[in-house]
PDB file of C-alpha atoms (C1' of nucleotides) in Angstrom:
ATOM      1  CA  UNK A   1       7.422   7.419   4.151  1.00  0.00           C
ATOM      2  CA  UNK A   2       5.432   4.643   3.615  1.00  0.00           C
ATOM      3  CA  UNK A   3       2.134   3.247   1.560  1.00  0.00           C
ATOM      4  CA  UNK A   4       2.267   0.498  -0.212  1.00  0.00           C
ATOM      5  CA  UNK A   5       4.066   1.557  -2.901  1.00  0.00           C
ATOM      6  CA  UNK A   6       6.851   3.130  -1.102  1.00  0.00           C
ATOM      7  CA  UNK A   7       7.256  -0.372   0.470  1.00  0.00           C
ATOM      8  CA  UNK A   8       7.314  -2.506  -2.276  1.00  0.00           C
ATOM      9  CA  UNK A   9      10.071   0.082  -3.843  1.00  0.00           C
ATOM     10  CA  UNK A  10      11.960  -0.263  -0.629  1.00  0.00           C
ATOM     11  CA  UNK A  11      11.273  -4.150  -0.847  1.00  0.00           C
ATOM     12  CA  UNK A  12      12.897  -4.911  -4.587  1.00  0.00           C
ATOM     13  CA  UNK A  13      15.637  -2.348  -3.366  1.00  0.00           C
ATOM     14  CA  UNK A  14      16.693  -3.880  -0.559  1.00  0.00           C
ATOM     15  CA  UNK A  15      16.608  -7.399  -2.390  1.00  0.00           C
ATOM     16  CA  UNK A  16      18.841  -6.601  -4.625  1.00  0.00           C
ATOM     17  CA  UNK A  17      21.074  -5.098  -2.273  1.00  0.00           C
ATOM     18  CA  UNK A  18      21.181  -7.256   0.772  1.00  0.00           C
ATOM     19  CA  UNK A  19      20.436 -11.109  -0.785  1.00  0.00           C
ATOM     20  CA  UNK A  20      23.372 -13.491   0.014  1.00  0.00           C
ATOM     21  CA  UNK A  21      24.712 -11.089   2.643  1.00  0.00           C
ATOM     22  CA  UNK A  22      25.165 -12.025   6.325  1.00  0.00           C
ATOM     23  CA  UNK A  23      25.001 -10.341   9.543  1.00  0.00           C
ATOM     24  CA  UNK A  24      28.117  -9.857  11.464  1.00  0.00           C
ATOM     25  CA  UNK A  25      26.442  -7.661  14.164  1.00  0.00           C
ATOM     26  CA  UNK A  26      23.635  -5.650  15.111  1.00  0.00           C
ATOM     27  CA  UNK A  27      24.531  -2.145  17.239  1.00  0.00           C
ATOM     28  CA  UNK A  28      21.453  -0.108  18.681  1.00  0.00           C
ATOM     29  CA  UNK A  29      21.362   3.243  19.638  1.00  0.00           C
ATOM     30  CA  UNK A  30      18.215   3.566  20.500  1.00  0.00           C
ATOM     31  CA  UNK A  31      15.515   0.818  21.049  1.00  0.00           C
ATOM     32  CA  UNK A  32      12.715   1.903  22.101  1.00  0.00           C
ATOM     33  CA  UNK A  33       9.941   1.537  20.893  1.00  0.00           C
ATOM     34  CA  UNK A  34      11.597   0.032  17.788  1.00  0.00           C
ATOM     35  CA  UNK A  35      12.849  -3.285  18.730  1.00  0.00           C
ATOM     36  CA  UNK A  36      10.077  -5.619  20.281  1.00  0.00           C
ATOM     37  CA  UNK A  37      10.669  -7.822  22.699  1.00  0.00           C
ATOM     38  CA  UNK A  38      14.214  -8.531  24.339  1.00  0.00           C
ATOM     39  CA  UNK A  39      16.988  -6.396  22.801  1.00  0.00           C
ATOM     40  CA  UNK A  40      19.440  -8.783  23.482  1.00  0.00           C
ATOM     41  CA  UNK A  41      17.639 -11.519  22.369  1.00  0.00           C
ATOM     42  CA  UNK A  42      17.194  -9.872  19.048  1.00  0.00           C
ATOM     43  CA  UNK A  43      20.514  -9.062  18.526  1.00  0.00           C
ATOM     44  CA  UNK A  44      21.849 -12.307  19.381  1.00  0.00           C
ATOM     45  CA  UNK A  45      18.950 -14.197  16.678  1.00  0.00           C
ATOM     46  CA  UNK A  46      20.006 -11.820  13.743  1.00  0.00           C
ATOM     47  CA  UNK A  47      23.713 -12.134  14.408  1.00  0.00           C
ATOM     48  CA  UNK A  48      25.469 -14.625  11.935  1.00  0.00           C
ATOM     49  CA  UNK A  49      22.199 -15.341  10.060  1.00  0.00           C
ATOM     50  CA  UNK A  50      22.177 -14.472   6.125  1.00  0.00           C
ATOM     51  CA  UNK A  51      19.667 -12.353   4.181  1.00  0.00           C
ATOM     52  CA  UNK A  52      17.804 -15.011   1.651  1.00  0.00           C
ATOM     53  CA  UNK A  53      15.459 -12.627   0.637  1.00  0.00           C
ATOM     54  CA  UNK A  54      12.906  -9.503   1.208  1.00  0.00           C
ATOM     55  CA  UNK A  55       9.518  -9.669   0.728  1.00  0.00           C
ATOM     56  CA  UNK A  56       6.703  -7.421   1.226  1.00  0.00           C
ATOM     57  CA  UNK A  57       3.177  -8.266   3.002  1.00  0.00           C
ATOM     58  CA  UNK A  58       0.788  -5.109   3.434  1.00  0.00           C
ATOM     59  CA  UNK A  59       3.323  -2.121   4.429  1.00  0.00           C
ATOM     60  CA  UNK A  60       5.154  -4.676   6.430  1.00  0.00           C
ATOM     61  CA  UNK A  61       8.831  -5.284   5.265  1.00  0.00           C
ATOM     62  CA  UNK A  62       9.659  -9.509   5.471  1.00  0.00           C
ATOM     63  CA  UNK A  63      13.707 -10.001   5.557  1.00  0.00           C
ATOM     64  CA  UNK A  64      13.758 -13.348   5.498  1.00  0.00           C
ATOM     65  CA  UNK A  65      16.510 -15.273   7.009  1.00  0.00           C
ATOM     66  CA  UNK A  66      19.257 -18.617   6.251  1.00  0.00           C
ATOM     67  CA  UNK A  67      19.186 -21.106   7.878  1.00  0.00           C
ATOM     68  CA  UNK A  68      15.503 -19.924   9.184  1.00  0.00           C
ATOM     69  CA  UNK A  69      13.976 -17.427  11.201  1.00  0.00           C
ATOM     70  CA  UNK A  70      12.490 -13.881   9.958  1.00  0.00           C
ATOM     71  CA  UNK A  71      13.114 -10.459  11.051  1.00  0.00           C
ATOM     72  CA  UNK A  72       9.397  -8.456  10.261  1.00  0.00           C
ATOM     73  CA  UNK A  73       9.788  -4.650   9.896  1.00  0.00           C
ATOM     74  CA  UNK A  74       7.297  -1.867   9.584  1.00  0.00           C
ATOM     75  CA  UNK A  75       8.741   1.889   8.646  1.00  0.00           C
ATOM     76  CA  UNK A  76       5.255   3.790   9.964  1.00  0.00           C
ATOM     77  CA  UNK A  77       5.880   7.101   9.366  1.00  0.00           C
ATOM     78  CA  UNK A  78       9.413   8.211   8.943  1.00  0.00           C
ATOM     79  CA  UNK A  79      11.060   5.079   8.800  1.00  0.00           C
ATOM     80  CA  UNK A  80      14.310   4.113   6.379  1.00  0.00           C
ATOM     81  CA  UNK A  81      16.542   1.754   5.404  1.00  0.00           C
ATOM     82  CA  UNK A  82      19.647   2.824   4.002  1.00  0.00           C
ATOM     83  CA  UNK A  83      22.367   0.252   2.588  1.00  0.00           C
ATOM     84  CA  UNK A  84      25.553   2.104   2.709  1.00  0.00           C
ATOM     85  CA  UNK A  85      29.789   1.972   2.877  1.00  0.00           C
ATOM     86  CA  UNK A  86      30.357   1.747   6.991  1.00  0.00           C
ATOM     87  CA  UNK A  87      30.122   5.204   8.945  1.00  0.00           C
ATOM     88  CA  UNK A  88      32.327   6.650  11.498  1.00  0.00           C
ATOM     89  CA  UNK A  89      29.353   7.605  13.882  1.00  0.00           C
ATOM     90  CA  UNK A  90      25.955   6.755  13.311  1.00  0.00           C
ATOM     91  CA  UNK A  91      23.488  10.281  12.264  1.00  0.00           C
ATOM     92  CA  UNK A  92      21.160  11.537  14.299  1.00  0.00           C
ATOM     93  CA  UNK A  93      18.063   9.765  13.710  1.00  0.00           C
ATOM     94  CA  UNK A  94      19.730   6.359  12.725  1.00  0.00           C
ATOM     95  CA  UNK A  95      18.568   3.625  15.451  1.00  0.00           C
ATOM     96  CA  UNK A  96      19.583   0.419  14.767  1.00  0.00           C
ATOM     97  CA  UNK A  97      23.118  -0.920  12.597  1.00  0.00           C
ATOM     98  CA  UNK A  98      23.211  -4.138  10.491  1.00  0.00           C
ATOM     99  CA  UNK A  99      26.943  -4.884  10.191  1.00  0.00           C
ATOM    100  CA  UNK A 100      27.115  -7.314   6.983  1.00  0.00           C
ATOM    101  CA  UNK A 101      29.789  -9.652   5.738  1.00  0.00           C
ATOM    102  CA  UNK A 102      30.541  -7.591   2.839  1.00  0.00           C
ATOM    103  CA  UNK A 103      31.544  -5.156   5.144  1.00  0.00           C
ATOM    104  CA  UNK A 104      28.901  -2.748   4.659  1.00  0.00           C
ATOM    105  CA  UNK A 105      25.962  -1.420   7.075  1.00  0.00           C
ATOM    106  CA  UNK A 106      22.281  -1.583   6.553  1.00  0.00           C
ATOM    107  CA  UNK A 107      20.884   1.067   8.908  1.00  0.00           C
ATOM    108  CA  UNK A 108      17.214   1.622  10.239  1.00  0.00           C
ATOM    109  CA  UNK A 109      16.721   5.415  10.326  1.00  0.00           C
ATOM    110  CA  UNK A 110      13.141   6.876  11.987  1.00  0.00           C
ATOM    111  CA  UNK A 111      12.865  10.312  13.465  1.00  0.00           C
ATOM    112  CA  UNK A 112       9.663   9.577  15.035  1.00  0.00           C
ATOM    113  CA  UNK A 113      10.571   5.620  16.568  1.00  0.00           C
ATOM    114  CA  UNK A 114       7.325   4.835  15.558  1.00  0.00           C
ATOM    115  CA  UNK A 115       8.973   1.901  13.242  1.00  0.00           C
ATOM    116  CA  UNK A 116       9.436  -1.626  14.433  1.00  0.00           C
ATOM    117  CA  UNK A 117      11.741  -4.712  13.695  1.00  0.00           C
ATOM    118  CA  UNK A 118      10.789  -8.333  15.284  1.00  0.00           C
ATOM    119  CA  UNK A 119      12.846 -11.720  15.134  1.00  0.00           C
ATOM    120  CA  UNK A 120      10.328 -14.665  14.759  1.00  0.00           C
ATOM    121  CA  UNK A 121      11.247 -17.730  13.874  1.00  0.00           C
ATOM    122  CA  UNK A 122       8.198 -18.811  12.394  1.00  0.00           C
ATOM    123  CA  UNK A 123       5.975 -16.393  10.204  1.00  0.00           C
ATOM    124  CA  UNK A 124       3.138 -17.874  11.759  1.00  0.00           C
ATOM    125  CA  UNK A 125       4.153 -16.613  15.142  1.00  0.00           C
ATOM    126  CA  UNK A 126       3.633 -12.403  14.358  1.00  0.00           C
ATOM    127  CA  UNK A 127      -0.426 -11.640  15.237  1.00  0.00           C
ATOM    128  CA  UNK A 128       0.069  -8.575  13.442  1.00  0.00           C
ATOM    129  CA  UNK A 129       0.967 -10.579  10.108  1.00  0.00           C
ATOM    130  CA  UNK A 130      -1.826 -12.826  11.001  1.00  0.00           C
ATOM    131  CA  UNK A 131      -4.718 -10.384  10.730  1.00  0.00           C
ATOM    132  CA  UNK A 132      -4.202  -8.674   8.033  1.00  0.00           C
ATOM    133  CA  UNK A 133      -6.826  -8.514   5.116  1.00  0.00           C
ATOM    134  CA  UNK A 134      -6.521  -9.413   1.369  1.00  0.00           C
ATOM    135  CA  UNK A 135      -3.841  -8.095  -0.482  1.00  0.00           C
ATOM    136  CA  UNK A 136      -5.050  -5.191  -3.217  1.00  0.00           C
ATOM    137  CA  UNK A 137      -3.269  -6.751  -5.850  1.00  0.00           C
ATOM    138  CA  UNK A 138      -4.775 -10.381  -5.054  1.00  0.00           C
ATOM    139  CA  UNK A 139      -6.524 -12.377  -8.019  1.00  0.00           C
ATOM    140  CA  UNK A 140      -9.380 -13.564  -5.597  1.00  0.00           C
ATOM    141  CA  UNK A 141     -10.222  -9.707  -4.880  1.00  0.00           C
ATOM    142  CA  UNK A 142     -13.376  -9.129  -5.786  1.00  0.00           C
ATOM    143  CA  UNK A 143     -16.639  -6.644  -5.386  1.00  0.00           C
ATOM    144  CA  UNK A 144     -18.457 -10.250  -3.503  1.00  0.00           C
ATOM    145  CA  UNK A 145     -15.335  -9.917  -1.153  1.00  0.00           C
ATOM    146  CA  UNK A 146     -16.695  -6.832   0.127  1.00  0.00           C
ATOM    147  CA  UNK A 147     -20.043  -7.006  -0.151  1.00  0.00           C
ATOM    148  CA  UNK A 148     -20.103 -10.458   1.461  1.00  0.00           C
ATOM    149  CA  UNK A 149     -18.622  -9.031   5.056  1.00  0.00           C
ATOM    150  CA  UNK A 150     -20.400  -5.194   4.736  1.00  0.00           C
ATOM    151  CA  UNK A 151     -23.866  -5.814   3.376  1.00  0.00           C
ATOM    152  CA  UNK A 152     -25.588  -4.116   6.491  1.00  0.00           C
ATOM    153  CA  UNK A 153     -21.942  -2.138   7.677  1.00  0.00           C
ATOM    154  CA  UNK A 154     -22.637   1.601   8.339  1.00  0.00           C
ATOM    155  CA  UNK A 155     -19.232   1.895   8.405  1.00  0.00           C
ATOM    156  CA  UNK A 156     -17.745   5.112   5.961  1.00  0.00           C
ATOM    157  CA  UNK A 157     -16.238   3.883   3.380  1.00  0.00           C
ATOM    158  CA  UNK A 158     -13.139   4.917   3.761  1.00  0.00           C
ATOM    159  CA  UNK A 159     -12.806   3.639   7.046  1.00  0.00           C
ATOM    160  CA  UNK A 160     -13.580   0.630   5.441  1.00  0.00           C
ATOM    161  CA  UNK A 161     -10.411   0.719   2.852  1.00  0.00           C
ATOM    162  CA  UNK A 162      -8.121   2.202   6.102  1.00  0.00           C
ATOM    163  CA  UNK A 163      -8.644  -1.011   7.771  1.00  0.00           C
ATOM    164  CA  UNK A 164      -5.633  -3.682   7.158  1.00  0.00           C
ATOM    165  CA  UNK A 165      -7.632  -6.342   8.686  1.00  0.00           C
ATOM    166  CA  UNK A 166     -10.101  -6.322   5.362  1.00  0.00           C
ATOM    167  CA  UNK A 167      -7.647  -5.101   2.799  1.00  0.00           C
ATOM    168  CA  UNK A 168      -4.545  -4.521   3.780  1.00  0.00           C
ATOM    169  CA  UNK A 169      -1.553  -2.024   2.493  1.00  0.00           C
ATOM    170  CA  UNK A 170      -4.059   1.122   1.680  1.00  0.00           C
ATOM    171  CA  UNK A 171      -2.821   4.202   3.720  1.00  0.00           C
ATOM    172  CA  UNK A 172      -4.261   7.819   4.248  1.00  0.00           C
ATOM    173  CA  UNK A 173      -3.037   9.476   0.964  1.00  0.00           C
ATOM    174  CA  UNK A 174      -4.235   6.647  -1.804  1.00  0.00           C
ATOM    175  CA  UNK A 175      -7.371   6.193   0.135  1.00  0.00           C
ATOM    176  CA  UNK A 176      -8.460   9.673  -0.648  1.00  0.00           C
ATOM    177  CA  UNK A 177      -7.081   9.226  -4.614  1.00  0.00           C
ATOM    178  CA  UNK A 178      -9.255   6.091  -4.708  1.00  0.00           C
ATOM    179  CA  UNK A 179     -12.432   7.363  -4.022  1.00  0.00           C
ATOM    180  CA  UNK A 180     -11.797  10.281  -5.829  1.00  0.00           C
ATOM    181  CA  UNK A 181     -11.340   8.231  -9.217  1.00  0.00           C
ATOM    182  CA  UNK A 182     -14.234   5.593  -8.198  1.00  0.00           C
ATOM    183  CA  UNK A 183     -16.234   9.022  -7.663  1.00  0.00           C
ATOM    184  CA  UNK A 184     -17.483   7.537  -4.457  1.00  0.00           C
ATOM    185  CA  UNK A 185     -18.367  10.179  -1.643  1.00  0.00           C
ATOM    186  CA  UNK A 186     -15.503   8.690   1.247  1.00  0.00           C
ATOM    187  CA  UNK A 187     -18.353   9.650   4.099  1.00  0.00           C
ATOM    188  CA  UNK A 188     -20.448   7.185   2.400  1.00  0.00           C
ATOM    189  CA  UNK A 189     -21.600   3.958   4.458  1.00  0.00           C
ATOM    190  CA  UNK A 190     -20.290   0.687   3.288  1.00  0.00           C
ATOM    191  CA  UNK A 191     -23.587  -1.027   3.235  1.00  0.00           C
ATOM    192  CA  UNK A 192     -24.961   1.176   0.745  1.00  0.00           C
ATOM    193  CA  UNK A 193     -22.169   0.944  -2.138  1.00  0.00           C
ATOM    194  CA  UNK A 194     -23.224  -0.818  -5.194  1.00  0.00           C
ATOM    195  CA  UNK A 195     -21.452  -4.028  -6.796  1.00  0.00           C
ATOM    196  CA  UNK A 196     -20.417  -1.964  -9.607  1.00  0.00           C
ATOM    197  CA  UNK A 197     -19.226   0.784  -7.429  1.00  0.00           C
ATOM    198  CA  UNK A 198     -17.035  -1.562  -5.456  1.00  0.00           C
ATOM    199  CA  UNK A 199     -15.932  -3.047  -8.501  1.00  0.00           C
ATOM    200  CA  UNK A 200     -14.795   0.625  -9.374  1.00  0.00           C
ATOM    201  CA  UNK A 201     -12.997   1.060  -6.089  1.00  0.00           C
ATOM    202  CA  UNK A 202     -10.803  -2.208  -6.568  1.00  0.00           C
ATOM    203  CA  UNK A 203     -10.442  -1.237 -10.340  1.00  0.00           C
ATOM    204  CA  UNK A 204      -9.254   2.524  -9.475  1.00  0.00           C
ATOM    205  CA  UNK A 205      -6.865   0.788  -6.377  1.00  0.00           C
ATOM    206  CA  UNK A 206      -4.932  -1.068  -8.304  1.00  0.00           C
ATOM    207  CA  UNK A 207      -4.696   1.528 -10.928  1.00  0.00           C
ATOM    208  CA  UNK A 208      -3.750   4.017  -8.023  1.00  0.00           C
ATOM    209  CA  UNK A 209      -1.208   1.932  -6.373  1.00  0.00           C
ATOM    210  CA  UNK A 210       0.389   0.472  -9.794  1.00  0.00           C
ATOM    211  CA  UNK A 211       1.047   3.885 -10.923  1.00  0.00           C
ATOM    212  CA  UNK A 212       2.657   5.270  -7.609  1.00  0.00           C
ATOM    213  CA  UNK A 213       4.827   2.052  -7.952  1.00  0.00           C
ATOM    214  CA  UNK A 214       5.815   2.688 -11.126  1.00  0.00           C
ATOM    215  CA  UNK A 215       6.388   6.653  -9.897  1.00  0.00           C
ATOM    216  CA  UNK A 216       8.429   5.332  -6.884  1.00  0.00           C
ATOM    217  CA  UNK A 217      11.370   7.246  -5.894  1.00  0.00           C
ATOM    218  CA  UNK A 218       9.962  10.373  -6.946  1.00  0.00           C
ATOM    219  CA  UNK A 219       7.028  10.375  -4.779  1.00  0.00           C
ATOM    220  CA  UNK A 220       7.167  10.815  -1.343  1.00  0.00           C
ATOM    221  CA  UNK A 221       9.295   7.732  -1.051  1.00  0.00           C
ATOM    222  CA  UNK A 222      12.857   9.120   0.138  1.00  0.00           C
ATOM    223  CA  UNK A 223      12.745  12.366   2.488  1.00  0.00           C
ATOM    224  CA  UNK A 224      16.357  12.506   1.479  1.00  0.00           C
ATOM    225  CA  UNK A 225      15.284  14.212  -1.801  1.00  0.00           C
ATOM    226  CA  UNK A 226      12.291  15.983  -0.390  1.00  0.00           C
ATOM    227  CA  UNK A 227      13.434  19.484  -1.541  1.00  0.00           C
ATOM    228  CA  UNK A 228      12.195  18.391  -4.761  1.00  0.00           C
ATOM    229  CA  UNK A 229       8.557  18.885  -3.176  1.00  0.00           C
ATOM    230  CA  UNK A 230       7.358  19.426  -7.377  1.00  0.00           C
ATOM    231  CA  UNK A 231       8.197  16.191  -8.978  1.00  0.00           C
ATOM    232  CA  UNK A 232       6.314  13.786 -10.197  1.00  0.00           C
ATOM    233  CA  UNK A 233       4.330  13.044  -6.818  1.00  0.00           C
ATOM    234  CA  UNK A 234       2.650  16.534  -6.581  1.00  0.00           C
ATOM    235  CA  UNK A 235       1.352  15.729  -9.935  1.00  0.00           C
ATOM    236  CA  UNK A 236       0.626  12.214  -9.484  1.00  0.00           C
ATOM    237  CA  UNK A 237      -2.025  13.244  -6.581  1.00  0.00           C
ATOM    238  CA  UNK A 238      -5.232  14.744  -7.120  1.00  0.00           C
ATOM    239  CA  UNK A 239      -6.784  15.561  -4.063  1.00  0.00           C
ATOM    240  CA  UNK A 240      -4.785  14.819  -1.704  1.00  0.00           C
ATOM    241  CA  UNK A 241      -3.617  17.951   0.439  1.00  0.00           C
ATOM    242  CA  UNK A 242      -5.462  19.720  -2.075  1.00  0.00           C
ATOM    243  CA  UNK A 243      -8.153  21.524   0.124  1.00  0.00           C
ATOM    244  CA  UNK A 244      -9.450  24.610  -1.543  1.00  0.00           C
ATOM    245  CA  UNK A 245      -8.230  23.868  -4.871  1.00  0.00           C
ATOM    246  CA  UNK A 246     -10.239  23.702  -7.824  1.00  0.00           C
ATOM    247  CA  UNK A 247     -11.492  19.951  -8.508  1.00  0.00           C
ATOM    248  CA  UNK A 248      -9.309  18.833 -11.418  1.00  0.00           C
ATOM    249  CA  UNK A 249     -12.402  17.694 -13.186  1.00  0.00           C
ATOM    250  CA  UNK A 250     -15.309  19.927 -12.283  1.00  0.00           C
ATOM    251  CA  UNK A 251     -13.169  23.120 -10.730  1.00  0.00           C
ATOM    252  CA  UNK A 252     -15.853  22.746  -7.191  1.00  0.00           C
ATOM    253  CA  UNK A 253     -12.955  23.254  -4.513  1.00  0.00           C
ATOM    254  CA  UNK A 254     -12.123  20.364  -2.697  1.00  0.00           C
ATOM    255  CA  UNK A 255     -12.743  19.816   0.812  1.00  0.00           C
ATOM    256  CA  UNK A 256     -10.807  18.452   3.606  1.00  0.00           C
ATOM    257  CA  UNK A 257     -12.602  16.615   6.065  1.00  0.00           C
ATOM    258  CA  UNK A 258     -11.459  14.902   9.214  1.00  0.00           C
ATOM    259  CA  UNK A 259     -12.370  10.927   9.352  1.00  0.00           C
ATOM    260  CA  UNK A 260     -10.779   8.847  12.452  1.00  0.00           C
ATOM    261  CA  UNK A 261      -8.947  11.676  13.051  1.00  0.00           C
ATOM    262  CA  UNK A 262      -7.468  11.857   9.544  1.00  0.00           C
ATOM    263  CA  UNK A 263      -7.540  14.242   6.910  1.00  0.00           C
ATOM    264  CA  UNK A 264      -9.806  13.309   4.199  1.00  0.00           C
ATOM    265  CA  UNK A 265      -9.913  15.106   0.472  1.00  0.00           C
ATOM    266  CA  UNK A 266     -12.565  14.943  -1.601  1.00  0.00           C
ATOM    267  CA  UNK A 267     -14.831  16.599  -4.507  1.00  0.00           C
ATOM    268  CA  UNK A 268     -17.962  17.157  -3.079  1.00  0.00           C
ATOM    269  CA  UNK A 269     -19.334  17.850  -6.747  1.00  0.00           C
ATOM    270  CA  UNK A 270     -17.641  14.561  -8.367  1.00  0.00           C
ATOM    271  CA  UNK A 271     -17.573  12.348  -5.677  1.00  0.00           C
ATOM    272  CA  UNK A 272     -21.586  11.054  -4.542  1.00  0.00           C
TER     273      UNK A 272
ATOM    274  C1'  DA B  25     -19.393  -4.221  16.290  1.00  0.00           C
ATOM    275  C1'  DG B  26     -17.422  -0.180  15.708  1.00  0.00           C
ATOM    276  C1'  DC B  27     -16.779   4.380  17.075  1.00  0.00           C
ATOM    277  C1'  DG B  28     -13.871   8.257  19.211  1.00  0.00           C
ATOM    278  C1'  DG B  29      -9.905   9.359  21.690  1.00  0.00           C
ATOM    279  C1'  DA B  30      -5.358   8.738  23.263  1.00  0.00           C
ATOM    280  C1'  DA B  31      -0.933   6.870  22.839  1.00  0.00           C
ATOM    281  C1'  DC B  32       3.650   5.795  20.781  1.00  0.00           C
ATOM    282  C1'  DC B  33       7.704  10.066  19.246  1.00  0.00           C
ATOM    283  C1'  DT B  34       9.814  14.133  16.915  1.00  0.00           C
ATOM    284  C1'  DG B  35       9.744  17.826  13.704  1.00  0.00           C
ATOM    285  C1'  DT B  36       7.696  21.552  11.049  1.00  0.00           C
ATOM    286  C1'  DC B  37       4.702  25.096   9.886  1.00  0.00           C
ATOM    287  C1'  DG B  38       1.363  28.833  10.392  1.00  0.00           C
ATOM    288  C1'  DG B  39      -0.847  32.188  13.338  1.00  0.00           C
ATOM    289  C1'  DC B  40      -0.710  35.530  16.827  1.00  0.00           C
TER     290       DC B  40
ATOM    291  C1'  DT C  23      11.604  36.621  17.281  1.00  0.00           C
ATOM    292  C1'  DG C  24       9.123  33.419  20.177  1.00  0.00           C
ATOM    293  C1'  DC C  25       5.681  30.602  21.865  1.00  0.00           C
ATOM    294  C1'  DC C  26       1.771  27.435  20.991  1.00  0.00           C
ATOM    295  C1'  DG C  27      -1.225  24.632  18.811  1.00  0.00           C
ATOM    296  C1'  DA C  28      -2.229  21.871  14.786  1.00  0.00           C
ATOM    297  C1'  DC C  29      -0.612  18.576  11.937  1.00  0.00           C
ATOM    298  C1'  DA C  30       2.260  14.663   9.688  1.00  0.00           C
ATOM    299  C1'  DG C  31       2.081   9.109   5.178  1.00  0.00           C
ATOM    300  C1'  DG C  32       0.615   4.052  10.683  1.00  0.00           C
ATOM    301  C1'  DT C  33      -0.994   1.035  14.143  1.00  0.00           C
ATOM    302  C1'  DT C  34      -2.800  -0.374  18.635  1.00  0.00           C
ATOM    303  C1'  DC C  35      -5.227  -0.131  22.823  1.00  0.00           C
ATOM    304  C1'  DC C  36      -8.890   1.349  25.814  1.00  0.00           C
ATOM    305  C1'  DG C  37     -13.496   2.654  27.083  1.00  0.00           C
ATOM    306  C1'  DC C  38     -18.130   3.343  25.809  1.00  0.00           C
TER     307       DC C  38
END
DNA sequence: AGCGGAACCTGTCGGC
DNA sequence: TGCCGACAGGTTCCGC
């Protein structure tokens, strides 16, 4: 489910929805590997707290809690919240209940239990909030901000934009779209890009990610309404998944490539 | 420092 | 039809 974008839709939805609510009880059905640390513990901190508000840092989801305390959340893959009238029995791939004062259930959903949901009372206290890298939408973002910490990185390039601890919230799909637009070749090493061709890479992110927000719930951000695989998403993308098609701007097929064990799309033509 | 590989889990799809 | 491997949008850990 999630990039960025899918996140921050999930974010502003669950705002709206949850704000001013409370927490009755929390049922698990399954725990691991969602819920870190104690179980009971967990339960126990979230119980009779109130949702103030939701927040997004990086693909991480930030529920934050009255009188204090904050539960972090991270879909991974196939992660979902759901806000919804009280079920009978929970579905198949549901894994953790919110019980709320109004009476209605916020439920984590994940096939794949790669998601996770921590209590910390602090923000402070996560490591993985800690480490993360500049936000893509910050004002202080910048071509120096790269070039100051990869002058003499052989690093590829996209590894570079993959890695959440310099800018965090890019995923495997946008990557690819990013370079594509900045016309930069993804195998290239970090070092080596230009200050203008950085400058094109944060210019072509935010571009990328503002229109996939803007696209949200019709891209791949709700598996609930995946049969409608030829919506706006398929058209929205470029390269990605593309392998073998003709290059949208030249017609050169593109190629897929494995980096870091990831699929990588690119024109091999437009992209130097 | 930074790479590759494996791991966490489950489902789906394509090839034989 | 059935089995088997490859692959899936993320992150972390380990060894070299």
């Amino acid at each position: 489910m999630p990039e960025l974008p899918e996140v921050e839709t999930v974010v502003c939805e669950l705002r709206d929805e949850i704000s001013g609510d409370s927490i009755s009880s929390v049922d698990v059905f399954r725990s691991n590997p969602i819920v870190q640390g104690d179980l009971e513990a967990f339960q126990q901190q979230l119980s009779g707290r109130t949702f103030h508000d939701v927040t997004r840092r990086a693909k991480y989801l930030i529920f934050h809690l009255q009188p204090s305390g904050y539960m972090v959340a991270h879909m991974r893959m196939t992660g979902k919240f759901i806000v919804t009238e009280p079920l009978a029995e929970p579905e198949k791939y549901n894994r953790v209940w919110f019980h709320l004062g109004s009476g209605r259930l916020m439920i984590f959903d994940d096939v794949r239990c790669f998601g996770t949901l921590e209590f910390y009372e602090k923000l402070d206290d996560s490591k993985a909030l800690c480490k993360l890298g500049i936000e893509p939408f910050a004002d202080d973002l910048n071509a120096n901000y790269f070039i100051s910490q990869l002058v003499s990185s052989t690093r590829e390039v996209k590894s570079i934009l993959l890695d959440q601890k310099i800018i965090a919230g890019l995923g495997n799909i946008y990557v690819s779209e990013i370079l594509f637009r900045s016309k930069i070749n993804p195998r290239r090493s970090a070092g080596k890009i230009r200050k203008t061709e950085w400058s094109e890479i944060i210019k072509f992110t935010q571009e990328v990610l503002g229109e996939a927000i803007e696209n949200n719930g019709t891209t791949i951000s709700d598996f609930r309404r995946v049969d409608d695989k030829t919506g706006k998403f398929q058209q929205f993308l470029k390269v990605y998944d593309k392998n073998e098609q003709p290059c949208p701007d030249c017609g050169v097929p593109i190629q897929r490539i494995v980096q870091q064990q990831r699929s990588t799309f690119f024109c091999p033509e437009c992209q130097r």
